[in-house]
Amino acid sequence: MSSLPFPVRCLVLALGMCIAALGVALITNAEMGTTPITSLPLVANAIHPLSVGTHTVLFNALLVVLEKLILGPNFSRANLLQLLPVFFFGFFIDVWMYLSAGIHQLPYIERLLILLAGIVTLSFGILLQVACNLIVQPGEGIVLALAFRTHLNFGNLKVMVDAGMVSSAALIGLLCLGHIVGIREGTLLSAILTGFCIRGLGALLHKGFPRLFPARK
């Protein structure tokens, strides 16, 4: 996909963010937990009446600031550009959260199926964003910064960062609200299954569209 014209890649990036935001909304509105990276914006939304999308933008901006502190003089304009698509992602999350708000009224089994569909949807959106090869999202950017500074394995750091986000969200919920917000079985399922879905969908898309979705290790 990196061989496509730049405007087309930008459009696909926007489409990927829109689809990924739909996945986040489906997972969250199923009220069985949320994704690790959305756990902090969700608990912030429970404390302060800004929307989940707005809190997502603010949280991602904080991640970019942390990247600056970690990388120091190695922080570049490319790192700062991570902020540009975040505003669209936050907007898409709010739109889909509004449109799918009635999911929580469904029976448990139906919500579980919607949660699983949300994980697949999120995975496809992530694949589109990665295939564009344009901008890294701050959630991955902070892990890359830590990997650069510590020389530790990216995958291991990703797991630790996600666990830190979930733990922080649980602690903030307990301290500020007296209970945990948005961390349930769905959080664990999304943390475990998203990586498998990305690899599985990536392999399928590579077979059907090898030029658009090159093989990845």
PDB file of C-alpha atoms in Angstrom:
ATOM      1  CA  MET A   1       0.000   0.000   0.000  1.00  0.00           C
ATOM      2  CA  SER A   2       3.002   2.283   0.488  1.00  0.00           C
ATOM      3  CA  SER A   3       3.305   2.441  -3.327  1.00  0.00           C
ATOM      4  CA  LEU A   4      -0.084   4.171  -3.612  1.00  0.00           C
ATOM      5  CA  PRO A   5      -0.261   7.971  -4.042  1.00  0.00           C
ATOM      6  CA  PHE A   6       0.123   9.928  -0.818  1.00  0.00           C
ATOM      7  CA  PRO A   7      -3.465  11.337  -0.820  1.00  0.00           C
ATOM      8  CA  VAL A   8      -4.864   7.811  -1.226  1.00  0.00           C
ATOM      9  CA  ARG A   9      -2.758   6.558   1.674  1.00  0.00           C
ATOM     10  CA  CYS A  10      -4.063   9.440   3.804  1.00  0.00           C
ATOM     11  CA  LEU A  11      -7.638   8.469   2.956  1.00  0.00           C
ATOM     12  CA  VAL A  12      -6.954   4.835   3.849  1.00  0.00           C
ATOM     13  CA  LEU A  13      -5.375   5.994   7.120  1.00  0.00           C
ATOM     14  CA  ALA A  14      -8.548   7.955   7.912  1.00  0.00           C
ATOM     15  CA  LEU A  15     -10.669   4.924   6.997  1.00  0.00           C
ATOM     16  CA  GLY A  16      -8.529   2.735   9.238  1.00  0.00           C
ATOM     17  CA  MET A  17      -8.967   5.125  12.162  1.00  0.00           C
ATOM     18  CA  CYS A  18     -12.722   5.257  11.570  1.00  0.00           C
ATOM     19  CA  ILE A  19     -12.962   1.450  11.548  1.00  0.00           C
ATOM     20  CA  ALA A  20     -10.686   1.099  14.582  1.00  0.00           C
ATOM     21  CA  ALA A  21     -12.806   3.665  16.447  1.00  0.00           C
ATOM     22  CA  LEU A  22     -15.908   1.601  15.640  1.00  0.00           C
ATOM     23  CA  GLY A  23     -14.172  -1.409  17.160  1.00  0.00           C
ATOM     24  CA  VAL A  24     -13.330   0.552  20.314  1.00  0.00           C
ATOM     25  CA  ALA A  25     -16.939   1.771  20.599  1.00  0.00           C
ATOM     26  CA  LEU A  26     -18.398  -1.719  20.170  1.00  0.00           C
ATOM     27  CA  ILE A  27     -16.041  -3.164  22.777  1.00  0.00           C
ATOM     28  CA  THR A  28     -16.676  -0.325  25.221  1.00  0.00           C
ATOM     29  CA  ASN A  29     -20.441  -0.068  24.832  1.00  0.00           C
ATOM     30  CA  ALA A  30     -20.798  -3.816  25.346  1.00  0.00           C
ATOM     31  CA  GLU A  31     -19.948  -2.876  28.961  1.00  0.00           C
ATOM     32  CA  MET A  32     -17.752  -5.900  29.487  1.00  0.00           C
ATOM     33  CA  GLY A  33     -14.551  -3.904  29.705  1.00  0.00           C
ATOM     34  CA  THR A  34     -12.614  -1.886  27.177  1.00  0.00           C
ATOM     35  CA  THR A  35      -9.272  -2.041  25.367  1.00  0.00           C
ATOM     36  CA  PRO A  36      -6.130  -1.446  27.462  1.00  0.00           C
ATOM     37  CA  ILE A  37      -5.305   1.860  25.759  1.00  0.00           C
ATOM     38  CA  THR A  38      -8.893   3.110  26.234  1.00  0.00           C
ATOM     39  CA  SER A  39      -9.006   2.139  29.909  1.00  0.00           C
ATOM     40  CA  LEU A  40      -7.546   5.439  31.138  1.00  0.00           C
ATOM     41  CA  PRO A  41      -9.717   7.690  28.906  1.00  0.00           C
ATOM     42  CA  LEU A  42     -12.784   5.712  30.005  1.00  0.00           C
ATOM     43  CA  VAL A  43     -12.133   6.130  33.719  1.00  0.00           C
ATOM     44  CA  ALA A  44     -11.312   9.801  33.098  1.00  0.00           C
ATOM     45  CA  ASN A  45     -14.701  10.120  31.386  1.00  0.00           C
ATOM     46  CA  ALA A  46     -16.366   8.661  34.502  1.00  0.00           C
ATOM     47  CA  ILE A  47     -14.625  11.287  36.651  1.00  0.00           C
ATOM     48  CA  HIS A  48     -14.898  14.319  34.355  1.00  0.00           C
ATOM     49  CA  PRO A  49     -17.803  14.856  31.917  1.00  0.00           C
ATOM     50  CA  LEU A  50     -15.647  15.249  28.809  1.00  0.00           C
ATOM     51  CA  SER A  51     -16.376  12.626  26.146  1.00  0.00           C
ATOM     52  CA  VAL A  52     -14.365   9.432  25.796  1.00  0.00           C
ATOM     53  CA  GLY A  53     -13.061  10.710  22.462  1.00  0.00           C
ATOM     54  CA  THR A  54     -11.893  13.978  24.005  1.00  0.00           C
ATOM     55  CA  HIS A  55     -10.159  12.149  26.825  1.00  0.00           C
ATOM     56  CA  THR A  56      -8.569   9.871  24.206  1.00  0.00           C
ATOM     57  CA  VAL A  57      -7.107  12.914  22.445  1.00  0.00           C
ATOM     58  CA  LEU A  58      -5.782  14.313  25.733  1.00  0.00           C
ATOM     59  CA  PHE A  59      -4.315  10.965  26.769  1.00  0.00           C
ATOM     60  CA  ASN A  60      -2.562  10.509  23.440  1.00  0.00           C
ATOM     61  CA  ALA A  61      -1.166  14.036  23.709  1.00  0.00           C
ATOM     62  CA  LEU A  62       0.215  13.037  27.129  1.00  0.00           C
ATOM     63  CA  LEU A  63       1.844   9.991  25.545  1.00  0.00           C
ATOM     64  CA  VAL A  64       3.596  12.225  23.006  1.00  0.00           C
ATOM     65  CA  VAL A  65       4.850  14.430  25.850  1.00  0.00           C
ATOM     66  CA  LEU A  66       6.194  11.315  27.565  1.00  0.00           C
ATOM     67  CA  GLU A  67       7.892  10.331  24.302  1.00  0.00           C
ATOM     68  CA  LYS A  68       9.628  13.713  24.320  1.00  0.00           C
ATOM     69  CA  LEU A  69      10.851  13.146  27.882  1.00  0.00           C
ATOM     70  CA  ILE A  70      12.064   9.632  27.057  1.00  0.00           C
ATOM     71  CA  LEU A  71      13.758  10.425  23.747  1.00  0.00           C
ATOM     72  CA  GLY A  72      15.145  13.849  24.643  1.00  0.00           C
ATOM     73  CA  PRO A  73      17.156  15.205  21.683  1.00  0.00           C
ATOM     74  CA  ASN A  74      16.161  12.153  19.609  1.00  0.00           C
ATOM     75  CA  PHE A  75      12.533  13.358  19.583  1.00  0.00           C
ATOM     76  CA  SER A  76      11.784  14.500  16.016  1.00  0.00           C
ATOM     77  CA  ARG A  77       9.043  16.163  14.005  1.00  0.00           C
ATOM     78  CA  ALA A  78       7.871  12.708  12.988  1.00  0.00           C
ATOM     79  CA  ASN A  79       7.100  12.009  16.648  1.00  0.00           C
ATOM     80  CA  LEU A  80       5.166  15.281  16.929  1.00  0.00           C
ATOM     81  CA  LEU A  81       3.150  14.433  13.812  1.00  0.00           C
ATOM     82  CA  GLN A  82       1.580  11.565  15.766  1.00  0.00           C
ATOM     83  CA  LEU A  83      -0.817  14.150  17.191  1.00  0.00           C
ATOM     84  CA  LEU A  84      -2.431  14.946  13.818  1.00  0.00           C
ATOM     85  CA  PRO A  85      -4.560  11.798  13.316  1.00  0.00           C
ATOM     86  CA  VAL A  86      -5.436  11.556  17.025  1.00  0.00           C
ATOM     87  CA  PHE A  87      -8.028  14.342  16.736  1.00  0.00           C
ATOM     88  CA  PHE A  88      -9.833  12.430  13.996  1.00  0.00           C
ATOM     89  CA  PHE A  89      -9.625   9.206  16.002  1.00  0.00           C
ATOM     90  CA  GLY A  90     -11.166  10.896  19.034  1.00  0.00           C
ATOM     91  CA  PHE A  91     -13.941  12.348  16.881  1.00  0.00           C
ATOM     92  CA  PHE A  92     -14.691   8.949  15.319  1.00  0.00           C
ATOM     93  CA  ILE A  93     -14.806   7.324  18.769  1.00  0.00           C
ATOM     94  CA  ASP A  94     -17.412   9.829  19.972  1.00  0.00           C
ATOM     95  CA  VAL A  95     -19.546   9.349  16.841  1.00  0.00           C
ATOM     96  CA  TRP A  96     -19.518   5.558  17.134  1.00  0.00           C
ATOM     97  CA  MET A  97     -20.019   5.645  20.910  1.00  0.00           C
ATOM     98  CA  TYR A  98     -23.183   7.684  20.329  1.00  0.00           C
ATOM     99  CA  LEU A  99     -24.484   5.492  17.505  1.00  0.00           C
ATOM    100  CA  SER A 100     -23.884   2.233  19.391  1.00  0.00           C
ATOM    101  CA  ALA A 101     -25.012   3.456  22.815  1.00  0.00           C
ATOM    102  CA  GLY A 102     -27.920   0.986  23.067  1.00  0.00           C
ATOM    103  CA  ILE A 103     -25.718  -2.116  23.041  1.00  0.00           C
ATOM    104  CA  HIS A 104     -25.524  -2.294  26.840  1.00  0.00           C
ATOM    105  CA  GLN A 105     -29.251  -3.154  27.007  1.00  0.00           C
ATOM    106  CA  LEU A 106     -28.763  -6.439  25.132  1.00  0.00           C
ATOM    107  CA  PRO A 107     -28.436  -9.848  26.843  1.00  0.00           C
ATOM    108  CA  TYR A 108     -24.978 -10.966  27.926  1.00  0.00           C
ATOM    109  CA  ILE A 109     -24.408 -13.462  25.078  1.00  0.00           C
ATOM    110  CA  GLU A 110     -25.310 -10.886  22.434  1.00  0.00           C
ATOM    111  CA  ARG A 111     -23.005  -8.332  24.047  1.00  0.00           C
ATOM    112  CA  LEU A 112     -20.237 -10.922  24.117  1.00  0.00           C
ATOM    113  CA  LEU A 113     -20.671 -11.525  20.374  1.00  0.00           C
ATOM    114  CA  ILE A 114     -20.618  -7.774  19.760  1.00  0.00           C
ATOM    115  CA  LEU A 115     -17.458  -7.530  21.858  1.00  0.00           C
ATOM    116  CA  LEU A 116     -15.775 -10.196  19.712  1.00  0.00           C
ATOM    117  CA  ALA A 117     -16.963  -8.434  16.552  1.00  0.00           C
ATOM    118  CA  GLY A 118     -15.491  -5.232  17.951  1.00  0.00           C
ATOM    119  CA  ILE A 119     -12.112  -6.922  18.427  1.00  0.00           C
ATOM    120  CA  VAL A 120     -12.116  -8.094  14.795  1.00  0.00           C
ATOM    121  CA  THR A 121     -13.200  -4.622  13.634  1.00  0.00           C
ATOM    122  CA  LEU A 122     -10.482  -2.944  15.685  1.00  0.00           C
ATOM    123  CA  SER A 123      -7.894  -5.353  14.283  1.00  0.00           C
ATOM    124  CA  PHE A 124      -8.897  -4.587  10.697  1.00  0.00           C
ATOM    125  CA  GLY A 125      -8.722  -0.852  11.362  1.00  0.00           C
ATOM    126  CA  ILE A 126      -5.241  -1.243  12.829  1.00  0.00           C
ATOM    127  CA  LEU A 127      -4.142  -3.255   9.790  1.00  0.00           C
ATOM    128  CA  LEU A 128      -5.281  -0.477   7.448  1.00  0.00           C
ATOM    129  CA  GLN A 129      -3.378   2.111   9.471  1.00  0.00           C
ATOM    130  CA  VAL A 130      -0.213   0.018   9.510  1.00  0.00           C
ATOM    131  CA  ALA A 131      -0.443  -0.765   5.791  1.00  0.00           C
ATOM    132  CA  CYS A 132      -0.420   2.962   4.963  1.00  0.00           C
ATOM    133  CA  ASN A 133       3.048   3.273   6.501  1.00  0.00           C
ATOM    134  CA  LEU A 134       2.468   6.946   7.308  1.00  0.00           C
ATOM    135  CA  ILE A 135       2.259   7.751  11.022  1.00  0.00           C
ATOM    136  CA  VAL A 136       2.675   5.656  14.148  1.00  0.00           C
ATOM    137  CA  GLN A 137      -0.060   6.122  16.732  1.00  0.00           C
ATOM    138  CA  PRO A 138       1.106   7.450  20.152  1.00  0.00           C
ATOM    139  CA  GLY A 139       0.139   4.168  21.812  1.00  0.00           C
ATOM    140  CA  GLU A 140       2.805   2.423  19.733  1.00  0.00           C
ATOM    141  CA  GLY A 141       5.068   5.479  19.680  1.00  0.00           C
ATOM    142  CA  ILE A 142       5.551   5.404  23.447  1.00  0.00           C
ATOM    143  CA  VAL A 143       6.520   1.709  23.252  1.00  0.00           C
ATOM    144  CA  LEU A 144       8.977   2.420  20.428  1.00  0.00           C
ATOM    145  CA  ALA A 145      10.489   5.227  22.512  1.00  0.00           C
ATOM    146  CA  LEU A 146      10.929   2.903  25.486  1.00  0.00           C
ATOM    147  CA  ALA A 147      12.415   0.219  23.234  1.00  0.00           C
ATOM    148  CA  PHE A 148      14.880   2.762  21.828  1.00  0.00           C
ATOM    149  CA  ARG A 149      15.922   3.908  25.291  1.00  0.00           C
ATOM    150  CA  THR A 150      16.007   0.515  27.060  1.00  0.00           C
ATOM    151  CA  HIS A 151      16.900  -1.790  24.128  1.00  0.00           C
ATOM    152  CA  LEU A 152      14.247  -4.209  25.328  1.00  0.00           C
ATOM    153  CA  ASN A 153      11.987  -6.266  23.059  1.00  0.00           C
ATOM    154  CA  PHE A 154       9.070  -4.255  21.587  1.00  0.00           C
ATOM    155  CA  GLY A 155       6.537  -7.035  22.157  1.00  0.00           C
ATOM    156  CA  ASN A 156       7.478  -7.452  25.799  1.00  0.00           C
ATOM    157  CA  LEU A 157       7.381  -3.700  26.371  1.00  0.00           C
ATOM    158  CA  LYS A 158       3.981  -3.483  24.673  1.00  0.00           C
ATOM    159  CA  VAL A 159       2.569  -6.022  27.124  1.00  0.00           C
ATOM    160  CA  MET A 160       4.081  -4.139  30.075  1.00  0.00           C
ATOM    161  CA  VAL A 161       2.771  -0.758  28.853  1.00  0.00           C
ATOM    162  CA  ASP A 162      -0.738  -2.163  28.321  1.00  0.00           C
ATOM    163  CA  ALA A 163      -0.669  -3.773  31.764  1.00  0.00           C
ATOM    164  CA  GLY A 164       0.487  -0.475  33.254  1.00  0.00           C
ATOM    165  CA  MET A 165      -2.389   1.393  31.615  1.00  0.00           C
ATOM    166  CA  VAL A 166      -4.974  -1.079  32.890  1.00  0.00           C
ATOM    167  CA  SER A 167      -3.477  -1.115  36.389  1.00  0.00           C
ATOM    168  CA  SER A 168      -3.386   2.681  36.488  1.00  0.00           C
ATOM    169  CA  ALA A 169      -7.003   2.898  35.333  1.00  0.00           C
ATOM    170  CA  ALA A 170      -8.067   0.438  38.037  1.00  0.00           C
ATOM    171  CA  LEU A 171      -6.182   2.357  40.718  1.00  0.00           C
ATOM    172  CA  ILE A 172      -7.578   5.732  39.613  1.00  0.00           C
ATOM    173  CA  GLY A 173     -11.100   4.302  39.591  1.00  0.00           C
ATOM    174  CA  LEU A 174     -10.712   2.920  43.102  1.00  0.00           C
ATOM    175  CA  LEU A 175      -9.185   6.114  44.500  1.00  0.00           C
ATOM    176  CA  CYS A 176     -11.527   8.605  42.804  1.00  0.00           C
ATOM    177  CA  LEU A 177     -14.778   6.662  42.452  1.00  0.00           C
ATOM    178  CA  GLY A 178     -14.497   3.818  44.916  1.00  0.00           C
ATOM    179  CA  HIS A 179     -14.821   1.166  42.199  1.00  0.00           C
ATOM    180  CA  ILE A 180     -13.105  -0.078  39.039  1.00  0.00           C
ATOM    181  CA  VAL A 181     -14.391   1.320  35.734  1.00  0.00           C
ATOM    182  CA  GLY A 182     -14.232  -0.430  32.353  1.00  0.00           C
ATOM    183  CA  ILE A 183     -11.974  -3.332  33.324  1.00  0.00           C
ATOM    184  CA  ARG A 184     -13.651  -6.709  33.002  1.00  0.00           C
ATOM    185  CA  GLU A 185     -13.428  -9.892  30.972  1.00  0.00           C
ATOM    186  CA  GLY A 186     -13.649  -7.857  27.759  1.00  0.00           C
ATOM    187  CA  THR A 187     -10.414  -6.085  28.640  1.00  0.00           C
ATOM    188  CA  LEU A 188      -8.602  -9.394  28.929  1.00  0.00           C
ATOM    189  CA  LEU A 189     -10.193 -10.735  25.739  1.00  0.00           C
ATOM    190  CA  SER A 190      -9.255  -7.648  23.726  1.00  0.00           C
ATOM    191  CA  ALA A 191      -5.696  -7.704  25.082  1.00  0.00           C
ATOM    192  CA  ILE A 192      -5.253 -11.376  24.155  1.00  0.00           C
ATOM    193  CA  LEU A 193      -7.249 -11.673  20.930  1.00  0.00           C
ATOM    194  CA  THR A 194      -6.390  -8.430  19.132  1.00  0.00           C
ATOM    195  CA  GLY A 195      -2.848  -9.555  18.330  1.00  0.00           C
ATOM    196  CA  PHE A 196      -4.068 -12.922  17.037  1.00  0.00           C
ATOM    197  CA  CYS A 197      -6.752 -11.224  14.922  1.00  0.00           C
ATOM    198  CA  ILE A 198      -4.227  -8.809  13.427  1.00  0.00           C
ATOM    199  CA  ARG A 199      -1.932 -11.667  12.457  1.00  0.00           C
ATOM    200  CA  GLY A 200      -4.779 -13.808  11.093  1.00  0.00           C
ATOM    201  CA  LEU A 201      -6.458 -11.018   9.126  1.00  0.00           C
ATOM    202  CA  GLY A 202      -3.068  -9.817   7.898  1.00  0.00           C
ATOM    203  CA  ALA A 203      -2.255 -13.253   6.503  1.00  0.00           C
ATOM    204  CA  LEU A 204      -5.645 -13.497   4.785  1.00  0.00           C
ATOM    205  CA  LEU A 205      -5.412 -10.013   3.298  1.00  0.00           C
ATOM    206  CA  HIS A 206      -1.868 -10.675   2.121  1.00  0.00           C
ATOM    207  CA  LYS A 207      -3.075 -13.726   0.188  1.00  0.00           C
ATOM    208  CA  GLY A 208      -5.860 -11.773  -1.494  1.00  0.00           C
ATOM    209  CA  PHE A 209      -4.121  -8.396  -1.858  1.00  0.00           C
ATOM    210  CA  PRO A 210      -0.343  -8.982  -1.598  1.00  0.00           C
ATOM    211  CA  ARG A 211       0.565  -5.547  -2.977  1.00  0.00           C
ATOM    212  CA  LEU A 212      -1.697  -3.682  -0.607  1.00  0.00           C
ATOM    213  CA  PHE A 213      -0.922  -5.794   2.460  1.00  0.00           C
ATOM    214  CA  PRO A 214       2.692  -7.032   2.300  1.00  0.00           C
ATOM    215  CA  ALA A 215       3.760  -9.942   4.452  1.00  0.00           C
ATOM    216  CA  ARG A 216       4.957  -8.955   7.912  1.00  0.00           C
ATOM    217  CA  LYS A 217       7.106 -10.868  10.345  1.00  0.00           C
TER     218      LYS A 217
END
